[in-house]
């Protein structure tokens, strides 16, 4: 099938054989009517699309069959919103439609079902899936490219859309005829591959049935599964945990003013675990310091850590204040099994004559819920973030609908 426009001499050709009733010139926008007497000029469309369009005659494979683009209509609602609808046909006469708006694509095909939409029902059920009313308005055609087997309406017609992303039920009422199509979201990447095209309209906003990055229901199931796994691992790990108190000593500051305290040797058995050091001393408007070295007796390797202990308090402008603490805790991470001893150097503020001792306690493999709680809180924060992103995504989807639930 081919036709040369009598207004601009542009030649348009397709390989699919169809019985043409209307032809729209892709070059100048002229519309022609065809009947048994031949063709005649009908009108010229004023609207000129500015976005990239797939070409009439382009071919691509969908569902293992080759489809050819035989026509394109550009539709408008509310005087400002435009979208493009391509008609695709196989040589055997199968038809699909490809809708594009703001870079978002929907692949549609006609279905035999019909629905009563005269009262603007907010919901519609199609094959046990509930769809929600998105659009119920008048539409008009502002541009036609290619060949059509039906007469292009020159007046407004009704369009009704129900969505349940990534699916849509679209109903068009033209005069006494009603057509129902079922569509699903298709990515621009898929369109590029199907038609071997590198030029795609720029994507903006949220598409009519564009799916959110995450399925909320599946995300909940996955997060609950992870939480159960984390809890199970925590219980098993703590059931097999053997806590070992390796040191509990009170060290006199004056006695160890110029020498180190060396602890008795201790042997650790089991998988690597933190060695937690707690230091406690009676500082009062003063400071103290604990320097601790962990020495591996098998290779004399040494890990070093130190911590200040400060506690100050008083009155200021009639109010009591305090800062710091008389206790501090730090740890050596991932201490493996082996034989060790601790080397401790305590020190304090020279003008502090009341504080005499520092108590040091060291525990290996101490039970802790920190990692467990951190994992659960992280999962909760991530899910809350996804939930609000999903809500914002849906609000943007529905912002142009008169039937928005938001």
mmCIF file of C-alpha atoms in Angstrom:
data_model
loop_
_atom_site.group_PDB
_atom_site.id
_atom_site.type_symbol
_atom_site.label_atom_id
_atom_site.label_comp_id
_atom_site.label_asym_id
_atom_site.label_seq_id
_atom_site.Cartn_x
_atom_site.Cartn_y
_atom_site.Cartn_z
ATOM 1 C CA UNK A 1 0.000 0.000 0.000
ATOM 2 C CA UNK A 2 1.412 3.392 -0.995
ATOM 3 C CA UNK A 3 0.214 6.916 -1.567
ATOM 4 C CA UNK A 4 1.715 10.165 -2.801
ATOM 5 C CA UNK A 5 0.328 13.287 -1.140
ATOM 6 C CA UNK A 6 -1.163 15.654 -3.742
ATOM 7 C CA UNK A 7 -0.389 18.639 -1.504
ATOM 8 C CA UNK A 8 3.340 18.116 -0.900
ATOM 9 C CA UNK A 9 4.277 15.128 -3.133
ATOM 10 C CA UNK A 10 5.517 13.179 -0.103
ATOM 11 C CA UNK A 11 5.480 9.422 -0.787
ATOM 12 C CA UNK A 12 4.371 7.036 1.972
ATOM 13 C CA UNK A 13 4.519 3.258 1.662
ATOM 14 C CA UNK A 14 3.712 0.233 3.812
ATOM 15 C CA UNK A 15 3.976 -3.475 2.999
ATOM 16 C CA UNK A 16 0.774 -4.453 4.796
ATOM 17 C CA UNK A 17 -2.304 -4.668 2.583
ATOM 18 C CA UNK A 18 -5.292 -2.899 4.129
ATOM 19 C CA UNK A 19 -8.543 -1.377 2.864
ATOM 20 C CA UNK A 20 -7.894 2.336 3.320
ATOM 21 C CA UNK A 21 -10.606 4.808 4.293
ATOM 22 C CA UNK A 22 -8.354 7.613 5.538
ATOM 23 C CA UNK A 23 -4.760 8.646 4.901
ATOM 24 C CA UNK A 24 -2.784 11.272 6.786
ATOM 25 C CA UNK A 25 0.354 12.721 5.257
ATOM 26 C CA UNK A 26 3.289 12.532 7.716
ATOM 27 C CA UNK A 27 4.940 15.495 6.010
ATOM 28 C CA UNK A 28 2.331 18.231 5.614
ATOM 29 C CA UNK A 29 -0.517 17.013 7.848
ATOM 30 C CA UNK A 30 -3.106 16.719 5.062
ATOM 31 C CA UNK A 31 -5.960 14.241 5.568
ATOM 32 C CA UNK A 32 -7.503 12.361 2.632
ATOM 33 C CA UNK A 33 -10.721 10.334 2.408
ATOM 34 C CA UNK A 34 -10.945 7.183 0.264
ATOM 35 C CA UNK A 35 -14.124 5.665 -1.197
ATOM 36 C CA UNK A 36 -15.241 3.808 -4.311
ATOM 37 C CA UNK A 37 -14.771 7.014 -6.352
ATOM 38 C CA UNK A 38 -11.148 7.410 -5.295
ATOM 39 C CA UNK A 39 -9.534 9.831 -2.891
ATOM 40 C CA UNK A 40 -10.242 13.421 -2.039
ATOM 41 C CA UNK A 41 -8.652 16.003 0.215
ATOM 42 C CA UNK A 42 -10.504 16.371 3.536
ATOM 43 C CA UNK A 43 -8.584 18.892 5.634
ATOM 44 C CA UNK A 44 -5.199 19.893 6.927
ATOM 45 C CA UNK A 45 -4.206 19.566 10.588
ATOM 46 C CA UNK A 46 -2.548 22.582 12.173
ATOM 47 C CA UNK A 47 -0.829 20.715 15.005
ATOM 48 C CA UNK A 48 2.846 19.962 14.353
ATOM 49 C CA UNK A 49 4.465 17.457 16.770
ATOM 50 C CA UNK A 50 7.842 18.485 18.160
ATOM 51 C CA UNK A 51 8.889 15.158 19.679
ATOM 52 C CA UNK A 52 10.598 12.299 17.863
ATOM 53 C CA UNK A 53 8.149 9.899 16.219
ATOM 54 C CA UNK A 54 8.409 6.330 15.007
ATOM 55 C CA UNK A 55 8.151 6.246 11.222
ATOM 56 C CA UNK A 56 5.243 4.873 9.204
ATOM 57 C CA UNK A 57 6.420 1.568 7.709
ATOM 58 C CA UNK A 58 8.833 0.761 10.559
ATOM 59 C CA UNK A 59 8.764 -2.916 11.530
ATOM 60 C CA UNK A 60 9.426 -4.764 14.761
ATOM 61 C CA UNK A 61 8.924 -8.163 16.363
ATOM 62 C CA UNK A 62 6.376 -8.406 19.189
ATOM 63 C CA UNK A 63 5.356 -11.766 20.683
ATOM 64 C CA UNK A 64 7.366 -13.545 17.970
ATOM 65 C CA UNK A 65 5.421 -11.852 15.141
ATOM 66 C CA UNK A 66 6.480 -9.025 12.853
ATOM 67 C CA UNK A 67 4.335 -5.899 13.131
ATOM 68 C CA UNK A 68 4.462 -2.868 10.874
ATOM 69 C CA UNK A 69 3.499 0.666 11.875
ATOM 70 C CA UNK A 70 0.689 1.533 9.450
ATOM 71 C CA UNK A 71 -0.714 4.603 11.157
ATOM 72 C CA UNK A 72 -0.378 7.164 13.908
ATOM 73 C CA UNK A 73 -2.964 9.450 15.469
ATOM 74 C CA UNK A 74 -2.118 12.201 17.926
ATOM 75 C CA UNK A 75 -4.901 12.788 20.424
ATOM 76 C CA UNK A 76 -5.618 15.644 22.794
ATOM 77 C CA UNK A 77 -7.599 16.082 25.991
ATOM 78 C CA UNK A 78 -8.160 19.219 28.079
ATOM 79 C CA UNK A 79 -6.677 21.293 25.209
ATOM 80 C CA UNK A 80 -3.143 20.885 26.544
ATOM 81 C CA UNK A 81 -2.449 17.182 27.013
ATOM 82 C CA UNK A 82 -1.299 15.212 23.959
ATOM 83 C CA UNK A 83 -0.402 11.589 23.377
ATOM 84 C CA UNK A 84 0.454 9.466 20.352
ATOM 85 C CA UNK A 85 -1.195 6.192 19.381
ATOM 86 C CA UNK A 86 0.438 3.989 16.745
ATOM 87 C CA UNK A 87 -1.452 1.257 14.910
ATOM 88 C CA UNK A 88 0.612 -1.889 14.312
ATOM 89 C CA UNK A 89 -0.427 -4.673 11.963
ATOM 90 C CA UNK A 90 0.904 -8.034 10.807
ATOM 91 C CA UNK A 91 0.532 -9.299 7.246
ATOM 92 C CA UNK A 92 -2.141 -11.682 8.578
ATOM 93 C CA UNK A 93 -4.213 -8.765 9.922
ATOM 94 C CA UNK A 94 -3.453 -8.908 13.652
ATOM 95 C CA UNK A 95 -3.589 -5.456 15.250
ATOM 96 C CA UNK A 96 -1.885 -3.934 18.289
ATOM 97 C CA UNK A 97 -1.673 -0.348 19.442
ATOM 98 C CA UNK A 98 1.285 1.474 20.904
ATOM 99 C CA UNK A 99 0.555 4.548 23.005
ATOM 100 C CA UNK A 100 3.234 7.059 24.002
ATOM 101 C CA UNK A 101 2.961 10.114 26.233
ATOM 102 C CA UNK A 102 5.870 12.103 27.714
ATOM 103 C CA UNK A 103 8.227 9.239 26.839
ATOM 104 C CA UNK A 104 6.109 6.567 28.572
ATOM 105 C CA UNK A 105 4.840 3.652 26.465
ATOM 106 C CA UNK A 106 1.828 1.331 26.654
ATOM 107 C CA UNK A 107 1.217 -1.684 24.401
ATOM 108 C CA UNK A 108 -2.500 -2.328 23.838
ATOM 109 C CA UNK A 109 -4.784 -4.721 22.008
ATOM 110 C CA UNK A 110 -8.535 -4.888 21.585
ATOM 111 C CA UNK A 111 -10.536 -7.185 23.902
ATOM 112 C CA UNK A 112 -14.117 -8.396 23.442
ATOM 113 C CA UNK A 113 -15.374 -7.286 26.874
ATOM 114 C CA UNK A 114 -17.643 -4.273 27.212
ATOM 115 C CA UNK A 115 -18.463 -2.345 30.375
ATOM 116 C CA UNK A 116 -21.083 0.099 31.551
ATOM 117 C CA UNK A 117 -19.140 3.300 32.175
ATOM 118 C CA UNK A 118 -22.005 5.741 31.697
ATOM 119 C CA UNK A 119 -22.168 6.643 35.401
ATOM 120 C CA UNK A 120 -18.450 7.096 35.952
ATOM 121 C CA UNK A 121 -18.064 4.062 38.180
ATOM 122 C CA UNK A 122 -14.883 4.501 40.215
ATOM 123 C CA UNK A 123 -13.882 0.842 39.836
ATOM 124 C CA UNK A 124 -13.936 -1.773 37.112
ATOM 125 C CA UNK A 125 -13.077 -5.474 37.331
ATOM 126 C CA UNK A 126 -11.439 -7.128 34.347
ATOM 127 C CA UNK A 127 -10.392 -10.788 34.601
ATOM 128 C CA UNK A 128 -10.499 -10.671 38.423
ATOM 129 C CA UNK A 129 -8.277 -7.573 38.601
ATOM 130 C CA UNK A 130 -9.718 -4.329 39.964
ATOM 131 C CA UNK A 131 -8.973 -1.132 38.043
ATOM 132 C CA UNK A 132 -9.518 2.440 39.249
ATOM 133 C CA UNK A 133 -11.025 5.242 37.184
ATOM 134 C CA UNK A 134 -8.359 7.686 35.989
ATOM 135 C CA UNK A 135 -9.945 9.526 33.065
ATOM 136 C CA UNK A 136 -13.484 10.074 31.825
ATOM 137 C CA UNK A 137 -13.477 12.939 29.340
ATOM 138 C CA UNK A 138 -13.743 14.039 25.736
ATOM 139 C CA UNK A 139 -10.843 13.694 23.337
ATOM 140 C CA UNK A 140 -10.084 14.873 19.806
ATOM 141 C CA UNK A 141 -7.631 13.939 17.066
ATOM 142 C CA UNK A 142 -5.194 16.697 16.090
ATOM 143 C CA UNK A 143 -2.913 14.872 13.638
ATOM 144 C CA UNK A 144 -2.976 11.728 11.492
ATOM 145 C CA UNK A 145 -0.085 9.913 9.859
ATOM 146 C CA UNK A 146 -0.435 6.866 7.635
ATOM 147 C CA UNK A 147 -3.238 4.552 6.605
ATOM 148 C CA UNK A 148 -6.494 3.726 8.426
ATOM 149 C CA UNK A 149 -9.267 1.216 7.714
ATOM 150 C CA UNK A 150 -11.845 3.334 9.533
ATOM 151 C CA UNK A 151 -12.988 6.918 9.197
ATOM 152 C CA UNK A 152 -11.063 9.339 11.373
ATOM 153 C CA UNK A 153 -13.599 11.149 13.601
ATOM 154 C CA UNK A 154 -13.695 14.881 13.025
ATOM 155 C CA UNK A 155 -15.518 15.572 16.271
ATOM 156 C CA UNK A 156 -14.761 14.942 19.889
ATOM 157 C CA UNK A 157 -15.292 11.455 21.262
ATOM 158 C CA UNK A 158 -15.407 9.965 24.756
ATOM 159 C CA UNK A 159 -12.385 8.266 26.308
ATOM 160 C CA UNK A 160 -12.491 6.385 29.621
ATOM 161 C CA UNK A 161 -9.428 4.878 31.301
ATOM 162 C CA UNK A 162 -9.148 2.597 34.318
ATOM 163 C CA UNK A 163 -5.708 1.736 35.673
ATOM 164 C CA UNK A 164 -4.002 -0.797 37.890
ATOM 165 C CA UNK A 165 -0.299 -0.277 37.088
ATOM 166 C CA UNK A 166 1.254 -1.706 35.034
ATOM 167 C CA UNK A 167 -2.110 -2.397 33.316
ATOM 168 C CA UNK A 168 -4.834 -0.198 31.828
ATOM 169 C CA UNK A 169 -8.324 -0.698 30.437
ATOM 170 C CA UNK A 170 -9.085 1.972 27.829
ATOM 171 C CA UNK A 171 -12.560 2.504 26.363
ATOM 172 C CA UNK A 172 -13.310 4.776 23.402
ATOM 173 C CA UNK A 173 -16.828 5.746 22.411
ATOM 174 C CA UNK A 174 -17.032 7.118 18.857
ATOM 175 C CA UNK A 175 -20.617 7.794 17.767
ATOM 176 C CA UNK A 176 -22.410 4.488 18.371
ATOM 177 C CA UNK A 177 -19.268 2.382 18.404
ATOM 178 C CA UNK A 178 -17.410 1.412 21.575
ATOM 179 C CA UNK A 179 -13.941 -0.159 21.612
ATOM 180 C CA UNK A 180 -12.267 -1.672 24.675
ATOM 181 C CA UNK A 181 -8.515 -2.232 24.762
ATOM 182 C CA UNK A 182 -6.269 -3.812 27.378
ATOM 183 C CA UNK A 183 -2.767 -2.411 27.760
ATOM 184 C CA UNK A 184 0.401 -2.891 29.748
ATOM 185 C CA UNK A 185 3.416 -0.707 30.406
ATOM 186 C CA UNK A 186 6.388 -1.294 28.125
ATOM 187 C CA UNK A 187 9.782 0.356 28.581
ATOM 188 C CA UNK A 188 11.422 2.668 26.089
ATOM 189 C CA UNK A 189 14.360 0.236 26.113
ATOM 190 C CA UNK A 190 12.055 -2.470 24.760
ATOM 191 C CA UNK A 191 10.686 -0.080 22.107
ATOM 192 C CA UNK A 192 14.237 0.754 20.988
ATOM 193 C CA UNK A 193 14.997 -2.950 20.639
ATOM 194 C CA UNK A 194 11.734 -3.782 18.830
ATOM 195 C CA UNK A 195 12.040 -1.046 16.210
ATOM 196 C CA UNK A 196 15.837 -0.707 16.216
ATOM 197 C CA UNK A 197 15.493 2.989 16.944
ATOM 198 C CA UNK A 198 17.981 5.120 18.859
ATOM 199 C CA UNK A 199 15.759 8.212 19.016
ATOM 200 C CA UNK A 200 13.127 8.143 21.730
ATOM 201 C CA UNK A 201 10.956 10.959 23.110
ATOM 202 C CA UNK A 202 12.379 12.384 26.313
ATOM 203 C CA UNK A 203 10.776 10.889 29.397
ATOM 204 C CA UNK A 204 9.227 13.186 32.000
ATOM 205 C CA UNK A 205 6.948 12.752 35.000
ATOM 206 C CA UNK A 206 5.287 9.477 35.932
ATOM 207 C CA UNK A 207 3.603 7.410 33.245
ATOM 208 C CA UNK A 208 -0.077 6.445 33.341
ATOM 209 C CA UNK A 209 0.724 2.837 34.263
ATOM 210 C CA UNK A 210 4.462 3.081 34.882
ATOM 211 C CA UNK A 211 5.259 0.614 37.693
ATOM 212 C CA UNK A 212 7.089 1.757 40.821
ATOM 213 C CA UNK A 213 10.638 0.460 41.192
ATOM 214 C CA UNK A 214 9.580 -1.838 44.058
ATOM 215 C CA UNK A 215 6.500 -3.982 44.523
ATOM 216 C CA UNK A 216 5.389 -2.987 48.034
ATOM 217 C CA UNK A 217 3.726 -6.340 48.812
ATOM 218 C CA UNK A 218 6.800 -8.312 47.722
ATOM 219 C CA UNK A 219 9.040 -5.882 49.599
ATOM 220 C CA UNK A 220 7.100 -6.496 52.816
ATOM 221 C CA UNK A 221 7.463 -10.268 52.374
ATOM 222 C CA UNK A 222 11.204 -9.955 51.701
ATOM 223 C CA UNK A 223 11.773 -7.635 54.678
ATOM 224 C CA UNK A 224 9.809 -9.906 57.039
ATOM 225 C CA UNK A 225 11.826 -12.890 55.789
ATOM 226 C CA UNK A 226 15.064 -10.996 56.413
ATOM 227 C CA UNK A 227 13.894 -10.009 59.912
ATOM 228 C CA UNK A 228 13.070 -13.648 60.743
ATOM 229 C CA UNK A 229 16.450 -14.748 59.375
ATOM 230 C CA UNK A 230 18.266 -12.101 61.417
ATOM 231 C CA UNK A 231 16.338 -13.079 64.568
ATOM 232 C CA UNK A 232 17.057 -16.785 64.011
ATOM 233 C CA UNK A 233 20.748 -16.097 63.447
ATOM 234 C CA UNK A 234 20.868 -13.919 66.564
ATOM 235 C CA UNK A 235 19.246 -16.608 68.725
ATOM 236 C CA UNK A 236 21.493 -19.394 67.401
ATOM 237 C CA UNK A 237 24.604 -17.269 67.752
ATOM 238 C CA UNK A 238 23.803 -16.253 71.325
ATOM 239 C CA UNK A 239 22.841 -19.784 72.368
ATOM 240 C CA UNK A 240 26.317 -20.950 71.401
ATOM 241 C CA UNK A 241 28.053 -17.886 72.821
ATOM 242 C CA UNK A 242 30.360 -18.382 75.822
ATOM 243 C CA UNK A 243 31.016 -15.134 77.628
ATOM 244 C CA UNK A 244 34.372 -14.920 79.403
ATOM 245 C CA UNK A 245 35.309 -12.384 82.086
ATOM 246 C CA UNK A 246 39.077 -12.111 81.676
ATOM 247 C CA UNK A 247 39.866 -9.297 84.100
ATOM 248 C CA UNK A 248 38.301 -7.419 86.993
ATOM 249 C CA UNK A 249 40.840 -5.379 88.950
ATOM 250 C CA UNK A 250 41.144 -2.157 90.933
ATOM 251 C CA UNK A 251 44.382 -0.295 90.173
ATOM 252 C CA UNK A 252 45.868 2.303 92.526
ATOM 253 C CA UNK A 253 47.006 5.451 90.719
ATOM 254 C CA UNK A 254 49.956 6.109 93.041
ATOM 255 C CA UNK A 255 51.185 2.509 92.914
ATOM 256 C CA UNK A 256 51.242 2.495 89.109
ATOM 257 C CA UNK A 257 52.234 6.090 88.608
ATOM 258 C CA UNK A 258 55.547 5.147 87.009
ATOM 259 C CA UNK A 259 54.961 1.564 85.933
ATOM 260 C CA UNK A 260 52.534 -0.584 84.003
ATOM 261 C CA UNK A 261 49.961 -2.977 85.327
ATOM 262 C CA UNK A 262 50.352 -6.359 83.601
ATOM 263 C CA UNK A 263 47.391 -8.677 83.923
ATOM 264 C CA UNK A 264 47.570 -12.453 84.380
ATOM 265 C CA UNK A 265 47.527 -14.415 81.098
ATOM 266 C CA UNK A 266 44.179 -15.613 79.814
ATOM 267 C CA UNK A 267 43.217 -17.972 77.011
ATOM 268 C CA UNK A 268 40.309 -17.326 74.637
ATOM 269 C CA UNK A 269 38.551 -20.195 72.862
ATOM 270 C CA UNK A 270 35.992 -19.890 70.084
ATOM 271 C CA UNK A 271 35.291 -17.719 67.057
ATOM 272 C CA UNK A 272 36.550 -14.093 66.955
ATOM 273 C CA UNK A 273 34.584 -11.725 69.196
ATOM 274 C CA UNK A 274 35.040 -8.252 70.701
ATOM 275 C CA UNK A 275 36.944 -7.747 73.952
ATOM 276 C CA UNK A 276 35.046 -5.044 75.830
ATOM 277 C CA UNK A 277 36.962 -2.887 78.300
ATOM 278 C CA UNK A 278 35.102 -0.934 81.004
ATOM 279 C CA UNK A 279 36.911 1.655 83.125
ATOM 280 C CA UNK A 280 35.415 3.276 86.220
ATOM 281 C CA UNK A 281 36.956 5.845 88.563
ATOM 282 C CA UNK A 282 35.756 8.519 90.999
ATOM 283 C CA UNK A 283 36.647 11.637 89.037
ATOM 284 C CA UNK A 284 35.047 14.802 90.437
ATOM 285 C CA UNK A 285 35.642 18.001 88.488
ATOM 286 C CA UNK A 286 38.716 16.276 87.121
ATOM 287 C CA UNK A 287 39.867 13.743 84.555
ATOM 288 C CA UNK A 288 41.593 10.378 84.379
ATOM 289 C CA UNK A 289 42.947 8.260 81.546
ATOM 290 C CA UNK A 290 43.192 4.553 80.831
ATOM 291 C CA UNK A 291 45.762 3.261 78.356
ATOM 292 C CA UNK A 292 45.239 -0.405 77.519
ATOM 293 C CA UNK A 293 47.296 -2.728 75.321
ATOM 294 C CA UNK A 294 46.189 -6.213 74.307
ATOM 295 C CA UNK A 295 49.224 -8.453 73.779
ATOM 296 C CA UNK A 296 49.057 -11.724 71.843
ATOM 297 C CA UNK A 297 51.547 -13.968 73.601
ATOM 298 C CA UNK A 298 52.042 -16.278 70.621
ATOM 299 C CA UNK A 299 53.512 -13.573 68.364
ATOM 300 C CA UNK A 300 53.844 -10.538 70.683
ATOM 301 C CA UNK A 301 51.536 -8.510 68.467
ATOM 302 C CA UNK A 302 49.997 -5.602 70.358
ATOM 303 C CA UNK A 303 46.764 -3.657 69.948
ATOM 304 C CA UNK A 304 46.551 -0.310 71.682
ATOM 305 C CA UNK A 305 43.659 1.879 72.845
ATOM 306 C CA UNK A 306 43.118 4.669 75.350
ATOM 307 C CA UNK A 307 40.164 6.576 76.732
ATOM 308 C CA UNK A 308 39.689 9.694 78.876
ATOM 309 C CA UNK A 309 37.238 9.749 81.779
ATOM 310 C CA UNK A 310 35.965 13.217 82.649
ATOM 311 C CA UNK A 311 33.259 14.439 84.967
ATOM 312 C CA UNK A 312 32.533 18.088 85.784
ATOM 313 C CA UNK A 313 29.631 19.741 87.578
ATOM 314 C CA UNK A 314 28.641 22.945 89.330
ATOM 315 C CA UNK A 315 26.170 25.851 89.459
ATOM 316 C CA UNK A 316 25.696 28.514 86.818
ATOM 317 C CA UNK A 317 23.102 31.286 86.891
ATOM 318 C CA UNK A 318 21.205 29.505 89.631
ATOM 319 C CA UNK A 319 21.033 26.139 87.818
ATOM 320 C CA UNK A 320 22.934 22.926 88.453
ATOM 321 C CA UNK A 321 24.866 21.512 85.496
ATOM 322 C CA UNK A 322 27.058 18.510 84.849
ATOM 323 C CA UNK A 323 28.880 16.947 81.927
ATOM 324 C CA UNK A 324 30.872 13.815 81.280
ATOM 325 C CA UNK A 325 30.783 10.527 83.180
ATOM 326 C CA UNK A 326 32.750 8.544 85.751
ATOM 327 C CA UNK A 327 32.705 5.493 83.482
ATOM 328 C CA UNK A 328 33.762 4.701 79.935
ATOM 329 C CA UNK A 329 33.665 1.659 77.686
ATOM 330 C CA UNK A 330 35.649 0.746 74.582
ATOM 331 C CA UNK A 331 36.565 -2.470 72.836
ATOM 332 C CA UNK A 332 39.058 -4.404 70.740
ATOM 333 C CA UNK A 333 37.135 -5.782 67.761
ATOM 334 C CA UNK A 334 37.387 -9.319 66.401
ATOM 335 C CA UNK A 335 39.794 -10.764 68.964
ATOM 336 C CA UNK A 336 40.581 -14.315 67.837
ATOM 337 C CA UNK A 337 41.212 -17.344 70.028
ATOM 338 C CA UNK A 338 44.641 -17.533 71.654
ATOM 339 C CA UNK A 339 46.594 -16.614 74.771
ATOM 340 C CA UNK A 340 46.727 -12.938 75.752
ATOM 341 C CA UNK A 341 47.463 -10.503 78.564
ATOM 342 C CA UNK A 342 46.613 -6.825 79.106
ATOM 343 C CA UNK A 343 49.034 -3.995 79.823
ATOM 344 C CA UNK A 344 47.335 -1.054 81.558
ATOM 345 C CA UNK A 345 48.710 2.415 82.320
ATOM 346 C CA UNK A 346 46.329 4.497 84.488
ATOM 347 C CA UNK A 347 46.772 8.230 84.985
ATOM 348 C CA UNK A 348 44.823 11.114 86.526
ATOM 349 C CA UNK A 349 44.850 14.873 86.960
ATOM 350 C CA UNK A 350 47.822 15.773 89.221
ATOM 351 C CA UNK A 351 45.727 18.165 91.332
ATOM 352 C CA UNK A 352 43.136 15.434 92.084
ATOM 353 C CA UNK A 353 44.108 14.100 95.544
ATOM 354 C CA UNK A 354 40.831 12.387 96.343
ATOM 355 C CA UNK A 355 40.571 9.896 93.502
ATOM 356 C CA UNK A 356 42.749 6.882 94.374
ATOM 357 C CA UNK A 357 41.721 3.945 92.200
ATOM 358 C CA UNK A 358 40.544 2.932 88.753
ATOM 359 C CA UNK A 359 38.511 -0.242 88.242
ATOM 360 C CA UNK A 360 39.107 -2.113 84.991
ATOM 361 C CA UNK A 361 36.802 -4.860 83.773
ATOM 362 C CA UNK A 362 37.395 -6.863 80.563
ATOM 363 C CA UNK A 363 34.831 -9.225 79.035
ATOM 364 C CA UNK A 364 35.282 -11.291 75.856
ATOM 365 C CA UNK A 365 32.339 -12.501 73.750
ATOM 366 C CA UNK A 366 29.805 -10.489 75.757
ATOM 367 C CA UNK A 367 26.224 -10.945 74.576
ATOM 368 C CA UNK A 368 24.869 -7.868 72.768
ATOM 369 C CA UNK A 369 21.660 -7.013 70.929
ATOM 370 C CA UNK A 370 23.219 -4.004 69.205
ATOM 371 C CA UNK A 371 23.840 -5.627 65.811
ATOM 372 C CA UNK A 372 20.426 -7.299 65.913
ATOM 373 C CA UNK A 373 18.594 -4.075 66.739
ATOM 374 C CA UNK A 374 20.664 -2.089 64.239
ATOM 375 C CA UNK A 375 19.698 -4.549 61.468
ATOM 376 C CA UNK A 376 15.993 -4.377 62.349
ATOM 377 C CA UNK A 377 16.002 -0.582 62.606
ATOM 378 C CA UNK A 378 17.837 -0.343 59.263
ATOM 379 C CA UNK A 379 15.221 -2.562 57.609
ATOM 380 C CA UNK A 380 12.433 -0.472 59.127
ATOM 381 C CA UNK A 381 13.999 2.820 57.971
ATOM 382 C CA UNK A 382 14.538 1.484 54.434
ATOM 383 C CA UNK A 383 10.938 0.242 54.241
ATOM 384 C CA UNK A 384 9.545 3.555 55.526
ATOM 385 C CA UNK A 385 11.650 5.392 52.932
ATOM 386 C CA UNK A 386 10.356 3.094 50.159
ATOM 387 C CA UNK A 387 6.782 3.576 51.410
ATOM 388 C CA UNK A 388 6.979 7.374 51.216
ATOM 389 C CA UNK A 389 8.756 7.268 47.844
ATOM 390 C CA UNK A 390 5.941 5.035 46.588
ATOM 391 C CA UNK A 391 3.314 7.449 47.936
ATOM 392 C CA UNK A 392 5.016 10.415 46.265
ATOM 393 C CA UNK A 393 5.291 8.403 43.030
ATOM 394 C CA UNK A 394 1.546 7.669 43.043
ATOM 395 C CA UNK A 395 0.642 11.265 43.884
ATOM 396 C CA UNK A 396 2.603 12.401 40.831
ATOM 397 C CA UNK A 397 0.872 9.759 38.696
ATOM 398 C CA UNK A 398 -2.595 10.951 39.741
ATOM 399 C CA UNK A 399 -1.940 14.709 39.820
ATOM 400 C CA UNK A 400 -3.618 15.271 36.429
ATOM 401 C CA UNK A 401 -6.644 13.089 37.145
ATOM 402 C CA UNK A 402 -10.016 14.371 38.339
ATOM 403 C CA UNK A 403 -10.449 11.085 40.219
ATOM 404 C CA UNK A 404 -7.248 11.091 42.254
ATOM 405 C CA UNK A 405 -7.465 9.268 45.617
ATOM 406 C CA UNK A 406 -4.939 11.772 46.979
#
